Amino acid sequence: MASTRVPRLPVTPASNTILLDDHRFHDLLPDEDWGRLPLAIWRRFSKRFADGETVVYVGEVEEASFTPIGWWLAQLARVIGGPLPTRAETQVPMIVAVTEDAATRGQIWTRICEHRHGFPQVIHSSKRFAGPTGLEEYVGYGVSMALRISVEHEALLFRSVGYAVQIGRLRLPLPEWLTPGDLTVTHADLGGGAFRFSLEIVHPRFGPLIRQSAVFREAAS
């Protein structure tokens, strides 16, 4: 069956209106693949914000698991800001805030995961439309990973295709033994305004290490 291409039609500007004319994610995919996405995902990844404006999604962790190696990996990653979940708690609240960043022409993603005991975990990263694939995730301390996006089963997938560290103007690829393995993030629409955000890390030698998924809705403005 032929796919339906979602048109690139901007919304008429108005005061405090978010425009659906952000083509940065669309441009990383063939039109045919983009057209296979549910309309709700297309709209979510086509929002154009002014610098510093934020959209907030609220949800709950439904699944979280570590292997022993995965748990140690998450703890060791704290030395570069803790970009990975550190606890296997479920049915705890999670908030994701996406903020437009004019300085890098990308987006700052802030994830806040509640814990039953102690302070919430806060994870910061920046999605930048740069690097060898046109999209990379920067986690701080000069460390970034190139991402390639694809559409599978009407979900939008982000897969790591290499890690690097930036030292001044020098960009150095990290050897495989210094990386956590293959990271896949899946954004699947559930209908009714809800979507599932899943993260999985699989090491080529040790197999699956970390998995976390949560269900979100956009917070009412």
PDB file of C-alpha atoms in Angstrom:
ATOM      1  CA  MET A   1       0.000   0.000   0.000  1.00  0.00           C
ATOM      2  CA  ALA A   2       1.424   3.386  -0.938  1.00  0.00           C
ATOM      3  CA  SER A   3       2.250   5.629   1.994  1.00  0.00           C
ATOM      4  CA  THR A   4       0.669   9.033   2.424  1.00  0.00           C
ATOM      5  CA  ARG A   5       3.191  11.852   2.514  1.00  0.00           C
ATOM      6  CA  VAL A   6       2.553  14.345   5.280  1.00  0.00           C
ATOM      7  CA  PRO A   7       2.711  17.807   3.683  1.00  0.00           C
ATOM      8  CA  ARG A   8       4.978  20.545   4.936  1.00  0.00           C
ATOM      9  CA  LEU A   9       2.346  23.168   5.636  1.00  0.00           C
ATOM     10  CA  PRO A  10       3.180  25.914   8.130  1.00  0.00           C
ATOM     11  CA  VAL A  11       0.522  27.115  10.520  1.00  0.00           C
ATOM     12  CA  THR A  12      -0.446  30.785  10.190  1.00  0.00           C
ATOM     13  CA  PRO A  13       1.616  32.715  12.760  1.00  0.00           C
ATOM     14  CA  ALA A  14      -0.129  34.151  15.795  1.00  0.00           C
ATOM     15  CA  SER A  15       0.930  35.398  19.171  1.00  0.00           C
ATOM     16  CA  ASN A  16       2.466  32.589  21.283  1.00  0.00           C
ATOM     17  CA  THR A  17       1.568  30.064  18.553  1.00  0.00           C
ATOM     18  CA  ILE A  18       3.816  27.050  18.009  1.00  0.00           C
ATOM     19  CA  LEU A  19       4.380  26.485  14.297  1.00  0.00           C
ATOM     20  CA  LEU A  20       4.365  23.034  12.730  1.00  0.00           C
ATOM     21  CA  ASP A  21       7.058  24.016  10.270  1.00  0.00           C
ATOM     22  CA  ASP A  22      10.201  22.500  11.806  1.00  0.00           C
ATOM     23  CA  HIS A  23      11.625  20.296   9.036  1.00  0.00           C
ATOM     24  CA  ARG A  24      14.880  19.329  10.746  1.00  0.00           C
ATOM     25  CA  PHE A  25      13.821  15.783  11.676  1.00  0.00           C
ATOM     26  CA  HIS A  26      11.848  15.346   8.443  1.00  0.00           C
ATOM     27  CA  ASP A  27      14.920  16.237   6.394  1.00  0.00           C
ATOM     28  CA  LEU A  28      16.823  13.304   7.908  1.00  0.00           C
ATOM     29  CA  LEU A  29      14.349  10.792   6.428  1.00  0.00           C
ATOM     30  CA  PRO A  30      13.030  10.011   2.956  1.00  0.00           C
ATOM     31  CA  ASP A  31       9.566  11.504   2.413  1.00  0.00           C
ATOM     32  CA  GLU A  32       8.131   7.995   2.095  1.00  0.00           C
ATOM     33  CA  ASP A  33       9.393   7.008   5.563  1.00  0.00           C
ATOM     34  CA  TRP A  34       8.239  10.257   7.144  1.00  0.00           C
ATOM     35  CA  GLY A  35       4.814   9.711   5.622  1.00  0.00           C
ATOM     36  CA  ARG A  36       4.498   6.342   7.409  1.00  0.00           C
ATOM     37  CA  LEU A  37       4.561   8.026  10.812  1.00  0.00           C
ATOM     38  CA  PRO A  38       1.286   8.575  12.676  1.00  0.00           C
ATOM     39  CA  LEU A  39       0.108  12.180  12.479  1.00  0.00           C
ATOM     40  CA  ALA A  40       0.671  12.654  16.219  1.00  0.00           C
ATOM     41  CA  ILE A  41       4.407  11.817  15.910  1.00  0.00           C
ATOM     42  CA  TRP A  42       4.733  14.054  12.852  1.00  0.00           C
ATOM     43  CA  ARG A  43       3.227  16.937  14.811  1.00  0.00           C
ATOM     44  CA  ARG A  44       5.403  16.263  17.870  1.00  0.00           C
ATOM     45  CA  PHE A  45       8.614  16.412  15.845  1.00  0.00           C
ATOM     46  CA  SER A  46       7.544  19.339  13.646  1.00  0.00           C
ATOM     47  CA  LYS A  47       6.974  21.930  16.365  1.00  0.00           C
ATOM     48  CA  ARG A  48       9.003  25.098  15.924  1.00  0.00           C
ATOM     49  CA  PHE A  49       9.728  27.066  19.070  1.00  0.00           C
ATOM     50  CA  ALA A  50      11.273  30.447  19.649  1.00  0.00           C
ATOM     51  CA  ASP A  51      14.638  30.413  21.411  1.00  0.00           C
ATOM     52  CA  GLY A  52      14.192  29.370  25.037  1.00  0.00           C
ATOM     53  CA  GLU A  53      10.583  28.194  24.685  1.00  0.00           C
ATOM     54  CA  THR A  54       9.804  24.773  26.140  1.00  0.00           C
ATOM     55  CA  VAL A  55       7.302  21.969  25.707  1.00  0.00           C
ATOM     56  CA  VAL A  56       6.781  19.679  28.714  1.00  0.00           C
ATOM     57  CA  TYR A  57       5.697  16.036  28.713  1.00  0.00           C
ATOM     58  CA  VAL A  58       4.589  14.280  31.907  1.00  0.00           C
ATOM     59  CA  GLY A  59       4.507  10.539  32.383  1.00  0.00           C
ATOM     60  CA  GLU A  60       5.367   7.466  34.387  1.00  0.00           C
ATOM     61  CA  VAL A  61       8.068   4.823  34.107  1.00  0.00           C
ATOM     62  CA  GLU A  62       6.459   1.506  33.189  1.00  0.00           C
ATOM     63  CA  GLU A  63       9.554  -0.677  32.735  1.00  0.00           C
ATOM     64  CA  ALA A  64      13.154  -0.494  33.962  1.00  0.00           C
ATOM     65  CA  SER A  65      15.799  -3.189  34.102  1.00  0.00           C
ATOM     66  CA  PHE A  66      19.566  -3.594  34.330  1.00  0.00           C
ATOM     67  CA  THR A  67      21.967  -6.464  34.076  1.00  0.00           C
ATOM     68  CA  PRO A  68      24.761  -6.270  36.677  1.00  0.00           C
ATOM     69  CA  ILE A  69      27.111  -4.895  34.004  1.00  0.00           C
ATOM     70  CA  GLY A  70      24.456  -2.419  32.906  1.00  0.00           C
ATOM     71  CA  TRP A  71      24.006  -1.181  36.471  1.00  0.00           C
ATOM     72  CA  TRP A  72      27.736  -0.567  36.871  1.00  0.00           C
ATOM     73  CA  LEU A  73      27.833   1.143  33.483  1.00  0.00           C
ATOM     74  CA  ALA A  74      25.091   3.565  34.574  1.00  0.00           C
ATOM     75  CA  GLN A  75      26.955   4.373  37.802  1.00  0.00           C
ATOM     76  CA  LEU A  76      30.271   4.912  35.984  1.00  0.00           C
ATOM     77  CA  ALA A  77      28.535   7.239  33.527  1.00  0.00           C
ATOM     78  CA  ARG A  78      27.952   9.668  36.396  1.00  0.00           C
ATOM     79  CA  VAL A  79      31.483  10.986  35.837  1.00  0.00           C
ATOM     80  CA  ILE A  80      30.193  12.568  32.585  1.00  0.00           C
ATOM     81  CA  GLY A  81      26.993  13.892  34.116  1.00  0.00           C
ATOM     82  CA  GLY A  82      24.919  10.724  34.535  1.00  0.00           C
ATOM     83  CA  PRO A  83      23.252  10.451  31.103  1.00  0.00           C
ATOM     84  CA  LEU A  84      21.782   6.987  31.825  1.00  0.00           C
ATOM     85  CA  PRO A  85      19.019   5.896  34.231  1.00  0.00           C
ATOM     86  CA  THR A  86      20.539   4.728  37.508  1.00  0.00           C
ATOM     87  CA  ARG A  87      17.638   2.898  39.207  1.00  0.00           C
ATOM     88  CA  ALA A  88      15.272   0.150  38.121  1.00  0.00           C
ATOM     89  CA  GLU A  89      12.174   1.732  39.670  1.00  0.00           C
ATOM     90  CA  THR A  90       8.793   1.604  37.949  1.00  0.00           C
ATOM     91  CA  GLN A  91       5.506   3.433  38.517  1.00  0.00           C
ATOM     92  CA  VAL A  92       7.414   6.593  39.382  1.00  0.00           C
ATOM     93  CA  PRO A  93       6.759   9.968  37.694  1.00  0.00           C
ATOM     94  CA  MET A  94       8.984  11.250  34.890  1.00  0.00           C
ATOM     95  CA  ILE A  95       9.012  14.645  33.205  1.00  0.00           C
ATOM     96  CA  VAL A  96      10.660  15.526  29.888  1.00  0.00           C
ATOM     97  CA  ALA A  97      11.183  19.167  28.878  1.00  0.00           C
ATOM     98  CA  VAL A  98      12.322  20.053  25.345  1.00  0.00           C
ATOM     99  CA  THR A  99      13.742  23.567  24.950  1.00  0.00           C
ATOM    100  CA  GLU A 100      14.803  25.285  21.741  1.00  0.00           C
ATOM    101  CA  ASP A 101      18.462  26.316  21.823  1.00  0.00           C
ATOM    102  CA  ALA A 102      19.338  29.006  19.303  1.00  0.00           C
ATOM    103  CA  ALA A 103      23.026  28.885  20.263  1.00  0.00           C
ATOM    104  CA  THR A 104      23.436  25.396  18.760  1.00  0.00           C
ATOM    105  CA  ARG A 105      20.346  25.475  16.499  1.00  0.00           C
ATOM    106  CA  GLY A 106      19.237  22.337  18.301  1.00  0.00           C
ATOM    107  CA  GLN A 107      17.137  21.265  21.275  1.00  0.00           C
ATOM    108  CA  ILE A 108      17.978  20.805  24.946  1.00  0.00           C
ATOM    109  CA  TRP A 109      16.276  17.767  26.488  1.00  0.00           C
ATOM    110  CA  THR A 110      15.874  17.633  30.268  1.00  0.00           C
ATOM    111  CA  ARG A 111      14.568  14.432  31.861  1.00  0.00           C
ATOM    112  CA  ILE A 112      13.532  14.372  35.521  1.00  0.00           C
ATOM    113  CA  CYS A 113      12.865  10.943  37.006  1.00  0.00           C
ATOM    114  CA  GLU A 114      11.440  10.721  40.516  1.00  0.00           C
ATOM    115  CA  HIS A 115      12.809   8.205  43.007  1.00  0.00           C
ATOM    116  CA  ARG A 116      10.900   6.778  45.940  1.00  0.00           C
ATOM    117  CA  HIS A 117      13.784   7.756  48.205  1.00  0.00           C
ATOM    118  CA  GLY A 118      16.151  10.662  47.713  1.00  0.00           C
ATOM    119  CA  PHE A 119      16.338  13.363  45.101  1.00  0.00           C
ATOM    120  CA  PRO A 120      15.066  12.876  41.545  1.00  0.00           C
ATOM    121  CA  GLN A 121      17.595  12.095  38.838  1.00  0.00           C
ATOM    122  CA  VAL A 122      18.025  14.900  36.316  1.00  0.00           C
ATOM    123  CA  ILE A 123      19.488  14.084  32.893  1.00  0.00           C
ATOM    124  CA  HIS A 124      20.497  16.827  30.468  1.00  0.00           C
ATOM    125  CA  SER A 125      21.398  16.330  26.827  1.00  0.00           C
ATOM    126  CA  SER A 126      21.325  18.349  23.641  1.00  0.00           C
ATOM    127  CA  LYS A 127      20.132  17.149  20.252  1.00  0.00           C
ATOM    128  CA  ARG A 128      22.202  18.924  17.626  1.00  0.00           C
ATOM    129  CA  PHE A 129      21.632  18.806  13.903  1.00  0.00           C
ATOM    130  CA  ALA A 130      25.286  18.197  13.131  1.00  0.00           C
ATOM    131  CA  GLY A 131      27.877  15.432  12.919  1.00  0.00           C
ATOM    132  CA  PRO A 132      28.368  12.635  10.387  1.00  0.00           C
ATOM    133  CA  THR A 133      24.674  11.650  10.248  1.00  0.00           C
ATOM    134  CA  GLY A 134      23.174  15.138  10.586  1.00  0.00           C
ATOM    135  CA  LEU A 135      21.984  14.439  14.145  1.00  0.00           C
ATOM    136  CA  GLU A 136      23.933  13.890  17.336  1.00  0.00           C
ATOM    137  CA  GLU A 137      23.207  13.797  21.050  1.00  0.00           C
ATOM    138  CA  TYR A 138      25.625  15.733  23.237  1.00  0.00           C
ATOM    139  CA  VAL A 139      25.691  14.679  26.898  1.00  0.00           C
ATOM    140  CA  GLY A 140      28.398  17.006  28.231  1.00  0.00           C
ATOM    141  CA  TYR A 141      32.111  16.786  28.993  1.00  0.00           C
ATOM    142  CA  GLY A 142      32.766  16.796  25.241  1.00  0.00           C
ATOM    143  CA  VAL A 143      31.019  13.430  24.734  1.00  0.00           C
ATOM    144  CA  SER A 144      28.478  12.949  21.953  1.00  0.00           C
ATOM    145  CA  MET A 145      27.000  10.146  19.880  1.00  0.00           C
ATOM    146  CA  ALA A 146      25.921  10.283  16.266  1.00  0.00           C
ATOM    147  CA  LEU A 147      22.325   9.182  15.711  1.00  0.00           C
ATOM    148  CA  ARG A 148      20.574   7.748  12.686  1.00  0.00           C
ATOM    149  CA  ILE A 149      16.783   7.870  12.609  1.00  0.00           C
ATOM    150  CA  SER A 150      14.424   5.445  10.920  1.00  0.00           C
ATOM    151  CA  VAL A 151      10.760   4.453  10.904  1.00  0.00           C
ATOM    152  CA  GLU A 152       9.785   0.926  11.946  1.00  0.00           C
ATOM    153  CA  HIS A 153       6.258  -0.311  12.675  1.00  0.00           C
ATOM    154  CA  GLU A 154       5.022   3.314  12.605  1.00  0.00           C
ATOM    155  CA  ALA A 155       7.467   4.294  15.366  1.00  0.00           C
ATOM    156  CA  LEU A 156      10.386   6.725  15.145  1.00  0.00           C
ATOM    157  CA  LEU A 157      13.721   5.155  16.121  1.00  0.00           C
ATOM    158  CA  PHE A 158      17.000   6.844  17.041  1.00  0.00           C
ATOM    159  CA  ARG A 159      20.054   4.551  16.865  1.00  0.00           C
ATOM    160  CA  SER A 160      23.619   5.339  17.892  1.00  0.00           C
ATOM    161  CA  VAL A 161      26.173   4.897  15.109  1.00  0.00           C
ATOM    162  CA  GLY A 162      29.348   6.030  16.829  1.00  0.00           C
ATOM    163  CA  TYR A 163      30.600   7.941  19.851  1.00  0.00           C
ATOM    164  CA  ALA A 164      33.093  10.814  19.929  1.00  0.00           C
ATOM    165  CA  VAL A 165      34.757  13.231  22.322  1.00  0.00           C
ATOM    166  CA  GLN A 166      35.410  16.878  21.454  1.00  0.00           C
ATOM    167  CA  ILE A 167      38.640  18.454  22.720  1.00  0.00           C
ATOM    168  CA  GLY A 168      38.742  22.043  21.559  1.00  0.00           C
ATOM    169  CA  ARG A 169      38.275  21.887  17.793  1.00  0.00           C
ATOM    170  CA  LEU A 170      39.464  18.283  17.678  1.00  0.00           C
ATOM    171  CA  ARG A 171      36.799  15.575  17.386  1.00  0.00           C
ATOM    172  CA  LEU A 172      38.058  12.109  18.305  1.00  0.00           C
ATOM    173  CA  PRO A 173      36.021   8.924  17.726  1.00  0.00           C
ATOM    174  CA  LEU A 174      35.862   6.727  20.809  1.00  0.00           C
ATOM    175  CA  PRO A 175      37.042   3.120  20.436  1.00  0.00           C
ATOM    176  CA  GLU A 176      34.348   0.478  20.863  1.00  0.00           C
ATOM    177  CA  TRP A 177      35.732  -0.736  24.201  1.00  0.00           C
ATOM    178  CA  LEU A 178      35.127   2.729  25.684  1.00  0.00           C
ATOM    179  CA  THR A 179      31.466   2.848  24.608  1.00  0.00           C
ATOM    180  CA  PRO A 180      28.367   1.326  26.250  1.00  0.00           C
ATOM    181  CA  GLY A 181      27.267  -0.427  23.064  1.00  0.00           C
ATOM    182  CA  ASP A 182      24.389   0.209  20.689  1.00  0.00           C
ATOM    183  CA  LEU A 183      21.763   2.601  22.018  1.00  0.00           C
ATOM    184  CA  THR A 184      18.239   2.655  20.579  1.00  0.00           C
ATOM    185  CA  VAL A 185      15.513   5.112  21.561  1.00  0.00           C
ATOM    186  CA  THR A 186      11.989   4.400  20.277  1.00  0.00           C
ATOM    187  CA  HIS A 187       9.149   6.904  20.133  1.00  0.00           C
ATOM    188  CA  ALA A 188       5.836   5.046  19.585  1.00  0.00           C
ATOM    189  CA  ASP A 189       2.429   6.688  19.522  1.00  0.00           C
ATOM    190  CA  LEU A 190      -0.301   5.083  21.659  1.00  0.00           C
ATOM    191  CA  GLY A 191      -3.230   7.229  20.533  1.00  0.00           C
ATOM    192  CA  GLY A 192      -5.306   9.612  22.574  1.00  0.00           C
ATOM    193  CA  GLY A 193      -2.361  11.976  23.039  1.00  0.00           C
ATOM    194  CA  ALA A 194      -0.143   9.357  24.732  1.00  0.00           C
ATOM    195  CA  PHE A 195       3.182   7.976  23.516  1.00  0.00           C
ATOM    196  CA  ARG A 196       5.817   5.534  24.734  1.00  0.00           C
ATOM    197  CA  PHE A 197       9.480   6.541  24.990  1.00  0.00           C
ATOM    198  CA  SER A 198      11.825   3.532  25.288  1.00  0.00           C
ATOM    199  CA  LEU A 199      15.587   3.357  25.741  1.00  0.00           C
ATOM    200  CA  GLU A 200      17.653   0.213  25.252  1.00  0.00           C
ATOM    201  CA  ILE A 201      21.411  -0.392  25.306  1.00  0.00           C
ATOM    202  CA  VAL A 202      22.803  -3.612  23.843  1.00  0.00           C
ATOM    203  CA  HIS A 203      26.512  -4.403  24.042  1.00  0.00           C
ATOM    204  CA  PRO A 204      28.026  -6.451  21.190  1.00  0.00           C
ATOM    205  CA  ARG A 205      29.679  -8.807  23.697  1.00  0.00           C
ATOM    206  CA  PHE A 206      27.531  -8.669  26.845  1.00  0.00           C
ATOM    207  CA  GLY A 207      24.113  -8.365  25.203  1.00  0.00           C
ATOM    208  CA  PRO A 208      21.241  -6.231  26.596  1.00  0.00           C
ATOM    209  CA  LEU A 209      22.450  -4.042  29.477  1.00  0.00           C
ATOM    210  CA  ILE A 210      19.797  -1.393  30.198  1.00  0.00           C
ATOM    211  CA  ARG A 211      16.156  -0.941  29.276  1.00  0.00           C
ATOM    212  CA  GLN A 212      13.708   1.734  30.363  1.00  0.00           C
ATOM    213  CA  SER A 213      10.336   2.778  28.979  1.00  0.00           C
ATOM    214  CA  ALA A 214       7.822   5.380  30.073  1.00  0.00           C
ATOM    215  CA  VAL A 215       4.434   6.603  28.839  1.00  0.00           C
ATOM    216  CA  PHE A 216       3.921  10.358  28.417  1.00  0.00           C
ATOM    217  CA  ARG A 217       1.380  13.020  27.525  1.00  0.00           C
ATOM    218  CA  GLU A 218       1.998  16.644  26.744  1.00  0.00           C
ATOM    219  CA  ALA A 219       1.348  18.846  29.772  1.00  0.00           C
ATOM    220  CA  ALA A 220      -1.584  21.199  29.458  1.00  0.00           C
ATOM    221  CA  SER A 221      -0.435  24.735  28.657  1.00  0.00           C
TER     222      SER A 221
END
